[in-house]
Tab-separated table of C-alpha atoms and ligand atoms in Angstrom:
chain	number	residue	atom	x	y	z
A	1	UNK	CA	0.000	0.000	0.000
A	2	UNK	CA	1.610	2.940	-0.964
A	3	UNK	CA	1.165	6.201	0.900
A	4	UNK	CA	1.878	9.737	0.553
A	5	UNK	CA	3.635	12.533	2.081
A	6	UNK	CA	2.463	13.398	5.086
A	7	UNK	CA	0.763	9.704	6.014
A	8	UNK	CA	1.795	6.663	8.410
A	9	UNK	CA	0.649	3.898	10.165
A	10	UNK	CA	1.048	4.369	13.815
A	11	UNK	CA	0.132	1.639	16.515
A	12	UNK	CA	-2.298	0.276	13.757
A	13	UNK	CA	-3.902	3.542	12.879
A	14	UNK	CA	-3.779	6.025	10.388
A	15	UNK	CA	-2.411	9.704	11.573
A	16	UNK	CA	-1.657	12.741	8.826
A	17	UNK	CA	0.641	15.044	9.993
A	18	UNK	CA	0.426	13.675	13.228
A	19	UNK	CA	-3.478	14.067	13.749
A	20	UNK	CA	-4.986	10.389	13.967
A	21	UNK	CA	-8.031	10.629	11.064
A	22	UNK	CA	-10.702	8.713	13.462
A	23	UNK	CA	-9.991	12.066	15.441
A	24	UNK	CA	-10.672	14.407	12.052
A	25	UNK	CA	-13.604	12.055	11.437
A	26	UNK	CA	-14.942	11.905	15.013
A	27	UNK	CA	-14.183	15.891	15.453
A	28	UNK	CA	-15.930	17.012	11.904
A	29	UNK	CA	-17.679	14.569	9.968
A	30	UNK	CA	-17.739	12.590	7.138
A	31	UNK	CA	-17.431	12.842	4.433
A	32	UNK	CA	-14.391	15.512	5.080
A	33	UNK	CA	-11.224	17.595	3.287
A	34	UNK	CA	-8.082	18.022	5.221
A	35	UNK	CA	-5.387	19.857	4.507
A	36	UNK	CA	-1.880	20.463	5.209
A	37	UNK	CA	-0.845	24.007	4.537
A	38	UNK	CA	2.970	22.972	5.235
A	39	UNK	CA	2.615	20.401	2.752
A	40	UNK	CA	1.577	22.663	0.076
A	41	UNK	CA	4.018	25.330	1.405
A	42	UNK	CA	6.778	22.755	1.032
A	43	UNK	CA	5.989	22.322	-2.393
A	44	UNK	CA	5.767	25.871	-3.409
A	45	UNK	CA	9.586	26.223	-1.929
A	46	UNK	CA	10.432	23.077	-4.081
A	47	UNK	CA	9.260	25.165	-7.193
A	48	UNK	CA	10.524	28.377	-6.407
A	49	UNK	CA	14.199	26.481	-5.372
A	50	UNK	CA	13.446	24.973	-9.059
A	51	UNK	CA	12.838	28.328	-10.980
A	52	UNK	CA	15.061	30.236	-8.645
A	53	UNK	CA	17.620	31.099	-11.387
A	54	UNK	CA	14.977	32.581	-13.751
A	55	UNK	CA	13.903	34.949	-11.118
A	56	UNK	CA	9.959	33.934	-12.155
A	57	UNK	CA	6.923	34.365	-10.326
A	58	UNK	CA	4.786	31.634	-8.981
A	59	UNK	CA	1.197	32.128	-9.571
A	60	UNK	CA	-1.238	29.702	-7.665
A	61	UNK	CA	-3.745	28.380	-10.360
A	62	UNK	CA	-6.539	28.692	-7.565
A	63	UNK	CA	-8.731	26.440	-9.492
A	64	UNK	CA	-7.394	23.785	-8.162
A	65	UNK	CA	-8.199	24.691	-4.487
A	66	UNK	CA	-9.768	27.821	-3.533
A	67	UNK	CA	-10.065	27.245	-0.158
A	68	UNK	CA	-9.580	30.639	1.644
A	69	UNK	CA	-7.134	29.470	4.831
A	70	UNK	CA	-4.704	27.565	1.667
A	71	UNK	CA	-5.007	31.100	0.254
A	72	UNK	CA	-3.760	32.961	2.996
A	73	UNK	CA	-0.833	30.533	3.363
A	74	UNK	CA	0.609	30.860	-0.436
A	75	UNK	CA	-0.455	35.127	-0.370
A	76	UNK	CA	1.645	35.046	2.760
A	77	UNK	CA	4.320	33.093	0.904
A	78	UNK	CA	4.385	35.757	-1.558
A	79	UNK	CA	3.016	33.592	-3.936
A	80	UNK	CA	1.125	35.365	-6.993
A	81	UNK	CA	-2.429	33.889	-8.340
A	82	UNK	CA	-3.836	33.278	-11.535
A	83	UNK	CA	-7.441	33.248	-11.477
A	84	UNK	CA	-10.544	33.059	-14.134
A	85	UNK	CA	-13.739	34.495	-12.518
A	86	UNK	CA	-15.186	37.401	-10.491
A	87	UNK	CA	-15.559	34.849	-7.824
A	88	UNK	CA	-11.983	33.988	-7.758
A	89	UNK	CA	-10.330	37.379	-8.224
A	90	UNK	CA	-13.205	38.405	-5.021
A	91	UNK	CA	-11.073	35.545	-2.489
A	92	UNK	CA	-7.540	36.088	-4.108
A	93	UNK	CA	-8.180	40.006	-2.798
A	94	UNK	CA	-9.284	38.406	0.515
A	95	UNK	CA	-6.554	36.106	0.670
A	96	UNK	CA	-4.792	39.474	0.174
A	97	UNK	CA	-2.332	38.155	-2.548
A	98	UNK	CA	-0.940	41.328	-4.542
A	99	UNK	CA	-2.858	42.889	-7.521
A	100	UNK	CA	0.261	43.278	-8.991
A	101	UNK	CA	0.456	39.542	-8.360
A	102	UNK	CA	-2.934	38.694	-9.884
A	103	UNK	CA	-3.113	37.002	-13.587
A	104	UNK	CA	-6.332	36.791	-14.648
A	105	UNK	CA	-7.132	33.857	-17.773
A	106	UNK	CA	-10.350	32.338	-18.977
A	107	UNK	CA	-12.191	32.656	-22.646
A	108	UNK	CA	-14.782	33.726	-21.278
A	109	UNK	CA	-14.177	37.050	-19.495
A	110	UNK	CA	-17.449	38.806	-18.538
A	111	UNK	CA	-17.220	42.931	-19.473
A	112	UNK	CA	-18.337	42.888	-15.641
A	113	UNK	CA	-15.267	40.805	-14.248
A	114	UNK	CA	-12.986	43.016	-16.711
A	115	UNK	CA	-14.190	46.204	-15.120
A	116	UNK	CA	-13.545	44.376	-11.115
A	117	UNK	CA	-10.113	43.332	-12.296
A	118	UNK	CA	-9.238	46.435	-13.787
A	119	UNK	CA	-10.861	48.181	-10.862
A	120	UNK	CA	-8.488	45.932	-8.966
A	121	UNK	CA	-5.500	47.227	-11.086
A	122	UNK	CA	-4.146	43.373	-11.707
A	123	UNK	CA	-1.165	42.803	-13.263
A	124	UNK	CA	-2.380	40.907	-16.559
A	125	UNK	CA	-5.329	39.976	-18.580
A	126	UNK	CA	-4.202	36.399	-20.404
A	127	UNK	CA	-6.177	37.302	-23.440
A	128	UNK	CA	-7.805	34.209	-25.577
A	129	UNK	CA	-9.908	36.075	-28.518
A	130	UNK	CA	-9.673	39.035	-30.824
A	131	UNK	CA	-13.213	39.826	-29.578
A	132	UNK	CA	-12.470	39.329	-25.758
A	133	UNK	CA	-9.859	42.236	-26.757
A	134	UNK	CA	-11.813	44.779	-28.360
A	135	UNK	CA	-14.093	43.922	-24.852
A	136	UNK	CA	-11.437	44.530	-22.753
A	137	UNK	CA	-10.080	47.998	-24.852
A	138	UNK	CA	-13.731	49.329	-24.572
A	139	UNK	CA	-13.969	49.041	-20.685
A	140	UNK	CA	-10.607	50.265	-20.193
A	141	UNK	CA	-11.400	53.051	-22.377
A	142	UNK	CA	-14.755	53.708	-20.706
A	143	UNK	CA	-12.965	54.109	-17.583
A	144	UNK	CA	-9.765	55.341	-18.458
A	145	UNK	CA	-7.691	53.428	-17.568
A	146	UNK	CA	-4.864	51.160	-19.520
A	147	UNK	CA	-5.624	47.223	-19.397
A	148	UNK	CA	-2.345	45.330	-19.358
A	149	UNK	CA	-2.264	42.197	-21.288
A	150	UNK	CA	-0.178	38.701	-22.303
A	151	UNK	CA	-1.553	36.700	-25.202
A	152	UNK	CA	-2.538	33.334	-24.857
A	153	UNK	CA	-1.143	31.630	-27.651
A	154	UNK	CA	-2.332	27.876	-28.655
A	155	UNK	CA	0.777	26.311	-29.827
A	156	UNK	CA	-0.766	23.274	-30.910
A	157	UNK	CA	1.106	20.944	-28.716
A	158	UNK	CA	-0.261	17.083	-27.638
A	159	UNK	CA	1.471	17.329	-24.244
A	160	UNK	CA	0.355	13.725	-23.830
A	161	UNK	CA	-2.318	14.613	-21.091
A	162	UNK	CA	-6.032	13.404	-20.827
A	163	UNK	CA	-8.222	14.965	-23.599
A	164	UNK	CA	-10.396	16.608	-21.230
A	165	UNK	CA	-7.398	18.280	-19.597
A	166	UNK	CA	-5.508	19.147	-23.058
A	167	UNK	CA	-5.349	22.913	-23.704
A	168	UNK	CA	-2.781	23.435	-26.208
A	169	UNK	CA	-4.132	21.962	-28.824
A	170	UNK	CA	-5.692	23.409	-32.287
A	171	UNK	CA	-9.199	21.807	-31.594
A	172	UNK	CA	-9.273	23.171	-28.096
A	173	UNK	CA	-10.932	26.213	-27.494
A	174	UNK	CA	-8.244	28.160	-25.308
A	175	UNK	CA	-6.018	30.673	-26.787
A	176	UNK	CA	-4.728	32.192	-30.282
A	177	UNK	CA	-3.084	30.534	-32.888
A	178	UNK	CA	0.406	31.371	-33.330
A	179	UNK	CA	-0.217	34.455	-36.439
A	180	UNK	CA	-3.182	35.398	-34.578
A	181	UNK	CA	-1.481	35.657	-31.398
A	182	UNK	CA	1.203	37.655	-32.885
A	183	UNK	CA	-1.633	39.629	-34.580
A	184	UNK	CA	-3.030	40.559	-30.880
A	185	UNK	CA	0.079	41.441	-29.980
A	186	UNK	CA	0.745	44.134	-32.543
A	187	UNK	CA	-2.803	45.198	-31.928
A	188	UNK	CA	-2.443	45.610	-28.746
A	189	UNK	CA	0.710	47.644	-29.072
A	190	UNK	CA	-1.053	50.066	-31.709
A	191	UNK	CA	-4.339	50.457	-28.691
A	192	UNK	CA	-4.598	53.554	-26.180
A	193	UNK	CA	-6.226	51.515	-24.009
A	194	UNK	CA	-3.959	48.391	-23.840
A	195	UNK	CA	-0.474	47.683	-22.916
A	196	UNK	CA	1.016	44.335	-24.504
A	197	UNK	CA	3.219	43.066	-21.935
A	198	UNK	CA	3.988	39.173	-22.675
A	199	UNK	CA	3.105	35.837	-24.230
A	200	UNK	CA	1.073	32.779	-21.990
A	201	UNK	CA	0.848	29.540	-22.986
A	202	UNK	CA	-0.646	26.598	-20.835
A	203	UNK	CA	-0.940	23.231	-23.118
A	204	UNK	CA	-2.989	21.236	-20.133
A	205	UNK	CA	-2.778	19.677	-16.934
A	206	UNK	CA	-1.504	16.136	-15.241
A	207	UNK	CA	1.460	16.684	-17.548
A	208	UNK	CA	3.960	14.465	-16.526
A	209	UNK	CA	6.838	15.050	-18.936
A	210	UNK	CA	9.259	18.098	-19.272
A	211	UNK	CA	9.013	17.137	-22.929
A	212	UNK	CA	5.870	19.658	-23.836
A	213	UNK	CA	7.467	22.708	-21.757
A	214	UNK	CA	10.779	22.575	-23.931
A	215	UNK	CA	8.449	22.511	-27.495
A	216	UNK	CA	6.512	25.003	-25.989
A	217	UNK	CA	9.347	27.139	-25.087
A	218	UNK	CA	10.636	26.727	-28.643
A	219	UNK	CA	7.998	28.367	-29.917
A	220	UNK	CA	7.510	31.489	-27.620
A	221	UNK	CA	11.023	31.916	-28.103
A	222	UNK	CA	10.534	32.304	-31.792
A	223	UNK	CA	7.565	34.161	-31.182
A	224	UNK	CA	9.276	36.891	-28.794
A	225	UNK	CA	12.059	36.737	-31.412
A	226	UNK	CA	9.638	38.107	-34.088
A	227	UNK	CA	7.871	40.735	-32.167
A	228	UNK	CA	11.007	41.777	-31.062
A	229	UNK	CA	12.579	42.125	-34.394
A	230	UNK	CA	9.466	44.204	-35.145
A	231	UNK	CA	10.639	46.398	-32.135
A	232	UNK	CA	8.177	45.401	-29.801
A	233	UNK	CA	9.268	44.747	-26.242
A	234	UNK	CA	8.012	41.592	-24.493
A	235	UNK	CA	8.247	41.855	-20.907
A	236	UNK	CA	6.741	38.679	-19.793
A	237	UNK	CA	6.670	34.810	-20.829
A	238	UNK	CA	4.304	32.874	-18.834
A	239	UNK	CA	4.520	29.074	-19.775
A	240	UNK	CA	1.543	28.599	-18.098
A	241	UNK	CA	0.814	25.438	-15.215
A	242	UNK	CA	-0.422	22.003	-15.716
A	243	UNK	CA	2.866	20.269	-13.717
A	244	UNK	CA	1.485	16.378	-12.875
A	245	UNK	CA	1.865	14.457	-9.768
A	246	UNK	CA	1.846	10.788	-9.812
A	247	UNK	CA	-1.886	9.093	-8.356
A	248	UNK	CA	-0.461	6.270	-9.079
A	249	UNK	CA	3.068	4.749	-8.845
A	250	UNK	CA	4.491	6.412	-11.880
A	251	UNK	CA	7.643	8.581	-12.309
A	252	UNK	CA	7.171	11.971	-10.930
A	253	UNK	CA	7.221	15.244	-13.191
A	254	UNK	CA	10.923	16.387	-13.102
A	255	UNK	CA	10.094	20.614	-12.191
A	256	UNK	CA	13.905	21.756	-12.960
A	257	UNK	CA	13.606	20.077	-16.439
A	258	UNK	CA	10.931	22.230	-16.955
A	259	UNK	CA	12.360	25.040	-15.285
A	260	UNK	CA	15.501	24.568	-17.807
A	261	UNK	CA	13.097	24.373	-20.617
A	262	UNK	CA	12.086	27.977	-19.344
A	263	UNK	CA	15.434	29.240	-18.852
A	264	UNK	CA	16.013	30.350	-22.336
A	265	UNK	CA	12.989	32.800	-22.408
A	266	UNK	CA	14.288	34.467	-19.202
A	267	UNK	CA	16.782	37.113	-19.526
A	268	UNK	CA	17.635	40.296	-17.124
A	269	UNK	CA	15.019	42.389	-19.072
A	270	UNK	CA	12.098	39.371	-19.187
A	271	UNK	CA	9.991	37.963	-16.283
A	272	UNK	CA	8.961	34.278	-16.196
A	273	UNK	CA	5.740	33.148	-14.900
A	274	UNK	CA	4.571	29.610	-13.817
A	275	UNK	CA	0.821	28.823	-12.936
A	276	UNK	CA	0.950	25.487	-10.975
A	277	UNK	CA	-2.133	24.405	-9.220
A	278	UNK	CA	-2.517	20.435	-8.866
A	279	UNK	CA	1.155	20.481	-8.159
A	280	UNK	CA	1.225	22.701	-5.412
A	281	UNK	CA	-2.184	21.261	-3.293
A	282	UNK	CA	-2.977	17.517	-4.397
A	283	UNK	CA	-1.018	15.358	-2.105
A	284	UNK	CA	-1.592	18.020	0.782
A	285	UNK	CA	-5.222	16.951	0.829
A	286	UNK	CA	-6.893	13.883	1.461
A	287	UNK	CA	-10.661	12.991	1.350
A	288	UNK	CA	-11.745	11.049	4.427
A	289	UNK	CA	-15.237	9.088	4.235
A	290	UNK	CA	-17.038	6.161	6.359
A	291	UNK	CA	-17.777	2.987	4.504
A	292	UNK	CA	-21.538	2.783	4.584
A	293	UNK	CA	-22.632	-0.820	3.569
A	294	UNK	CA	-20.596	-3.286	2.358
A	295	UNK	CA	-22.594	-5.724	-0.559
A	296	UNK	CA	-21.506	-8.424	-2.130
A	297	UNK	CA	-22.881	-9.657	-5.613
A	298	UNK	CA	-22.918	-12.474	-7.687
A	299	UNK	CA	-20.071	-10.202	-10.063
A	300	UNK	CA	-18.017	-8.023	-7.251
A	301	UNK	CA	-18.456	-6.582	-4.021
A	302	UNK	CA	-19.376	-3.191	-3.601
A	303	UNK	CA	-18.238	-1.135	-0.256
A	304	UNK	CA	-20.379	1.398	-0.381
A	305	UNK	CA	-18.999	5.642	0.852
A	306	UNK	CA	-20.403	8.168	2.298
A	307	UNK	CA	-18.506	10.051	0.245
A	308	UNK	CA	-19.321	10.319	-3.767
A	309	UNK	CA	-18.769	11.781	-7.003
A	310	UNK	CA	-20.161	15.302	-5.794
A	311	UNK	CA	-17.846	15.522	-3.232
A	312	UNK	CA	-14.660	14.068	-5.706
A	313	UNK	CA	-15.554	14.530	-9.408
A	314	UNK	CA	-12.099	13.503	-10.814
A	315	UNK	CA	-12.737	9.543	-11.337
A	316	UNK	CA	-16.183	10.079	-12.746
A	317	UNK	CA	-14.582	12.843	-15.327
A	318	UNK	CA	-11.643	11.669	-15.937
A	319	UNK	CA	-11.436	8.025	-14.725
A	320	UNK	CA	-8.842	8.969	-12.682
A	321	UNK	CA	-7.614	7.199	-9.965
A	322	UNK	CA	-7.182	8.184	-6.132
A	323	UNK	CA	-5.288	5.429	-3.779
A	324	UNK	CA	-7.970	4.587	-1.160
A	325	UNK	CA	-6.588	3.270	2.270
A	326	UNK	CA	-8.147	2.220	5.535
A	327	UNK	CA	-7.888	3.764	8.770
A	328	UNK	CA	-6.601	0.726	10.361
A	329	UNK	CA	-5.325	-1.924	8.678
A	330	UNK	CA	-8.077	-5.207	9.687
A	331	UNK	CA	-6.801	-8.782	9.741
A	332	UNK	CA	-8.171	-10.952	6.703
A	333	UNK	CA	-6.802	-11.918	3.058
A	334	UNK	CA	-6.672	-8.710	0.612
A	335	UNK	CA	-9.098	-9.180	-2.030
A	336	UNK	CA	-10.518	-6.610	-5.194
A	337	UNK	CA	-13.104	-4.502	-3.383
A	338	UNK	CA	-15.408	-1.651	-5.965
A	339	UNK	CA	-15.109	1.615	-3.824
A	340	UNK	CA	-18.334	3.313	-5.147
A	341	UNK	CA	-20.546	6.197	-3.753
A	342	UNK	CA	-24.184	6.621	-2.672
A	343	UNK	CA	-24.875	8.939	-5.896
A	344	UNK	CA	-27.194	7.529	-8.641
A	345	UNK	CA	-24.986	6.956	-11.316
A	346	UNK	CA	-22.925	4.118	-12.443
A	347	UNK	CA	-20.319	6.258	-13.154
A	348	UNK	CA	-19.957	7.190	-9.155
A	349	UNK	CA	-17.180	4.447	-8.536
A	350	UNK	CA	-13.630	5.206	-7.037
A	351	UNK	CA	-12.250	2.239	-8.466
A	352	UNK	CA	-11.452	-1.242	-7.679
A	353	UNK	CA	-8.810	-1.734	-4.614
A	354	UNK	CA	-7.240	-4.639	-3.163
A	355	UNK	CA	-8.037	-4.514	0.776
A	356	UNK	CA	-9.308	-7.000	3.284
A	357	UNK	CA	-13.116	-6.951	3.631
A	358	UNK	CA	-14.382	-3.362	5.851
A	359	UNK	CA	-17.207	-3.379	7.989
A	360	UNK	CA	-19.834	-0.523	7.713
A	361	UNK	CA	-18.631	2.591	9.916
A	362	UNK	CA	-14.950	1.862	8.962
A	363	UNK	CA	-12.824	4.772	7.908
A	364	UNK	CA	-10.860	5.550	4.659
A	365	UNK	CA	-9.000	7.930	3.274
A	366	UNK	CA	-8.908	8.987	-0.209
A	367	UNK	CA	-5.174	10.212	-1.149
A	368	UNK	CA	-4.191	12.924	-3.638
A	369	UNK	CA	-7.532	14.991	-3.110
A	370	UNK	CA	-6.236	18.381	-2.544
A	371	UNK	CA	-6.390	19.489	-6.159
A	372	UNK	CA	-9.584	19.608	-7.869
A	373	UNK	CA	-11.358	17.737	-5.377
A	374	UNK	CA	-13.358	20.517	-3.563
A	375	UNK	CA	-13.336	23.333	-5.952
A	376	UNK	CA	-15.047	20.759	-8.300
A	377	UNK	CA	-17.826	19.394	-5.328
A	378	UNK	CA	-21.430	20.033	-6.372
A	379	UNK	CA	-24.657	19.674	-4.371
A	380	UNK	CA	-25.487	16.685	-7.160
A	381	UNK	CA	-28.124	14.605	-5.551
A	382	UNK	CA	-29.387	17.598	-3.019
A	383	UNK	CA	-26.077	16.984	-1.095
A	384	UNK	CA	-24.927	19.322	0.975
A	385	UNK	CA	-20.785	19.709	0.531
A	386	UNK	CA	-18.203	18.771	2.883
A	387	UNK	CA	-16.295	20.333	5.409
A	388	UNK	CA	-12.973	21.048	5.202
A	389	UNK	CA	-10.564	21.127	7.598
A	390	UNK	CA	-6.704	21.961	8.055
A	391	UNK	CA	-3.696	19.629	9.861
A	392	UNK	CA	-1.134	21.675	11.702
A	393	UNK	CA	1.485	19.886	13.829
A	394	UNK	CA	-0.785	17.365	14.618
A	395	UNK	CA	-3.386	20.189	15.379
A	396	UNK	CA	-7.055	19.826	13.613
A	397	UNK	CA	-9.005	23.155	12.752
A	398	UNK	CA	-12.129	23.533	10.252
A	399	UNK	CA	-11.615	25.800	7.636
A	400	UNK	CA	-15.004	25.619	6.174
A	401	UNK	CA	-18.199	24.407	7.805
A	402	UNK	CA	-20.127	21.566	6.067
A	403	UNK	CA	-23.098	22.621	4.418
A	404	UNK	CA	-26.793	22.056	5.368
A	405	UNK	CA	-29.901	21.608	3.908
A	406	UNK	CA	-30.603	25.336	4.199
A	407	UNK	CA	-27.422	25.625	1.618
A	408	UNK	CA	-29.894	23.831	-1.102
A	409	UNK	CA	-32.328	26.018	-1.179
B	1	LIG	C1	-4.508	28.913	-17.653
B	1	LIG	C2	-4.257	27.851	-16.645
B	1	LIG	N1	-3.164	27.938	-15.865
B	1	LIG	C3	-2.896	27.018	-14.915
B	1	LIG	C4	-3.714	25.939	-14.715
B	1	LIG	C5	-3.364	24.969	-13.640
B	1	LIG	O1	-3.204	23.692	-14.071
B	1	LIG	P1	-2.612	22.608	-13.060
B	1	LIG	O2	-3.489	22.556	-11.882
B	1	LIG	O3	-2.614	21.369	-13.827
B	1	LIG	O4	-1.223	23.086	-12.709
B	1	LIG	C6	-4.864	25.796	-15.509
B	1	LIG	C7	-5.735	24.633	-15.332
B	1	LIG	O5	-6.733	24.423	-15.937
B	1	LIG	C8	-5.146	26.783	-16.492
B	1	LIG	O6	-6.227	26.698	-17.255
């Protein structure tokens, strides 16, 4: 059984950074998030020791995990934040991370979210369309003010990902070509109202080779090349996030490969920006959850969670797969065990495990759930959402209350 950071076995029983999980359980509920902040701040001083040569700036990709406390932590940090909604610039300015610190992507801008973040005064808009643009110019212009911007170019790169997380791909909807990103640029540079300040590219997420990153690079190099031949000055190459972790037992993503795919677009005069979000938060998060009912068939057995597919979408979405361990380890012969949830769909199944048979009211916790886990919870079914709670030294504290049923309605 293999474990992550952060988790051992102790006198039979399951503790994350030092708190025992019955406790967590016992203390908040089930099903239930919990964090380590010094987990996640540990890996944002792996990635900044990584990129520390290129002088770049770290921007959480708060998608990923938006919960407010983890916020506070990486602001604190000095971390910077890439976000893509109202919603998500409102808690970065809570979290009190920097405007000048604040990227803000998405295709999908709203002219009311351009007018908060420019309100804001945010360092860059990661533009995706011409028309997003002429948006953007006409509310800066309206409130004159300048809007700064980096174009999203869509190099066209397979970075060997899941489809659903591929980015950087022709068919995929997110950015500019590369002549229409070059286009924007020199658009951009002509407007009153804009100021062209670098190139972004993301090409996806769960990317687990350094491989993409140095294609990538290749291209924004030749693409900074050109606009600086035309006599342009690009200020800022962001090469986006998407850095994978292993959920299973695979090779981990090698971050100063990537960072020395990066290091030829950095030079005194040039920033570099990364936007990791799974990296930073996915193994400092577990999901903990009570088995329910445990029922065998004539095909499998079934142990049946209180925790399901609202509360962890990744599996259903992606048929991705979270280790799932027990609380204590019970005496019996291992066998393949269907971890499903109570939702009504097929397609609310954690996988199939080998464990020894649990008995209803047994505890397990669902490893790697940190990223994407909560800030992808619904109320699917009329369920309220978890809590979520933090791990300090052994210490337990909730850092958001579970919802009730006066939250549905
Ligand atoms: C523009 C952008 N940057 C960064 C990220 C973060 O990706 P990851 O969590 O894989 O690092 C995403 C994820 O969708 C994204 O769309």
């Amino acid at each position: 059984m293999q474990l992550t950071e952060g988790l051992e076995y102790r006198d039979g029983r399951l503790l994350f950074e030092e708190a025992a999980l019955e406790d967590a359980a016992d203390k908040f509920g089930t099903p239930l998030y919990l964090y380590s902040p010094e987990l996640m701040l540990e890996r944002y001083a792996r990635l900044k020791a990584d990129f520390r040569k290129l002088n770049a700036l770290l921007c959480y990709a708060m998608k990923a995990n938006s919960n407010l406390a983890l916020l506070k932590e990486l602001a604190w940090a000095g971390a910077g934040v890439e976000v893509v909604s109202g919603g998500e610039l409102a808690l970065a300015l809570k979290a009190r991370f920097k405007p000048s610190k604040i990227l803000f992507s998405g295709v999908g801008k709203t002219r009311a979210e351009m007018r908060q973040a420019l309100d804001a005064r945010i360092q860059t808009f990661n533009v995706e369309s011409h028309g997003e643009m002429d948006a953007l110019e006409e509310e800066a212009a309206r409130m004159g003010v300048k809007a700064p911007v980096s174009i999203r170019v869509n190099p066209d790169i397979d970075a060997g990902t899941h489809r659903n997380i591929t980015t950087g791909k022709a068919e995929n909807k997110f950015g500019l070509s590369i002549p229409d990103a070059l286009a924007a640029y020199r658009r951009a540079a002509r407007s009153w109202r804009l100021e062209p300040i670098g190139l972004h590219a993301h090409l996806g997420s769960q990317i687990l080779s350094p491989e993409p990153y140095r294609r990538s690079a290749k291209v924004l190099a030749k693409m900074i090349a050109e606009l600086e031949e035309d006599g342009h000055l690009v200020g800022q190459v962001d090469i986006g996030g998407g850095f994978g972790v292993p959920y299973g037992e695979g090779e981990r993503l090698d971050t100063s490969e990537v960072a020395k795919a990066a290091a030829s677009l950095s030079t005194p005069g040039r920033r570099v920006v990364v936007e990791p979000g799974r990296y930073l938060v996915a193994e400092a998060g577990i999901l903990l959850t009570r088995v329910q009912y445990v029922k065998r068939t004539s095909d499998r057995t079934f142990v049946i969670l209180d925790a399901g597919m609202n509360d962890l979408l990744r599996p259903a979405l992606y048929g991705s797969v979270h280790p799932i361990v027990p609380d204590r380890l019970r005496p019996g012969r291992p066998e393949p065990l269907e971890f499903v949830g109570p939702i009504c769909e097929t397609s609310d199944t954690f996988g199939v495990f080998e464990c020894a048979e649990p008995a209803p009211g047994d505890l397990f916790a669902i490893l790697m759930a940190g990223a994407y886990g909560y800030s992808m919870s619904s109320q699917y079914n009329s369920r309220p959402r978890p809590a979520e709670a933090l791990v300090e030294e052994g210490k337990l504290s909730l850092a958001r209350k579970r919802e009730t049923m006066a939250d549905l309605v």
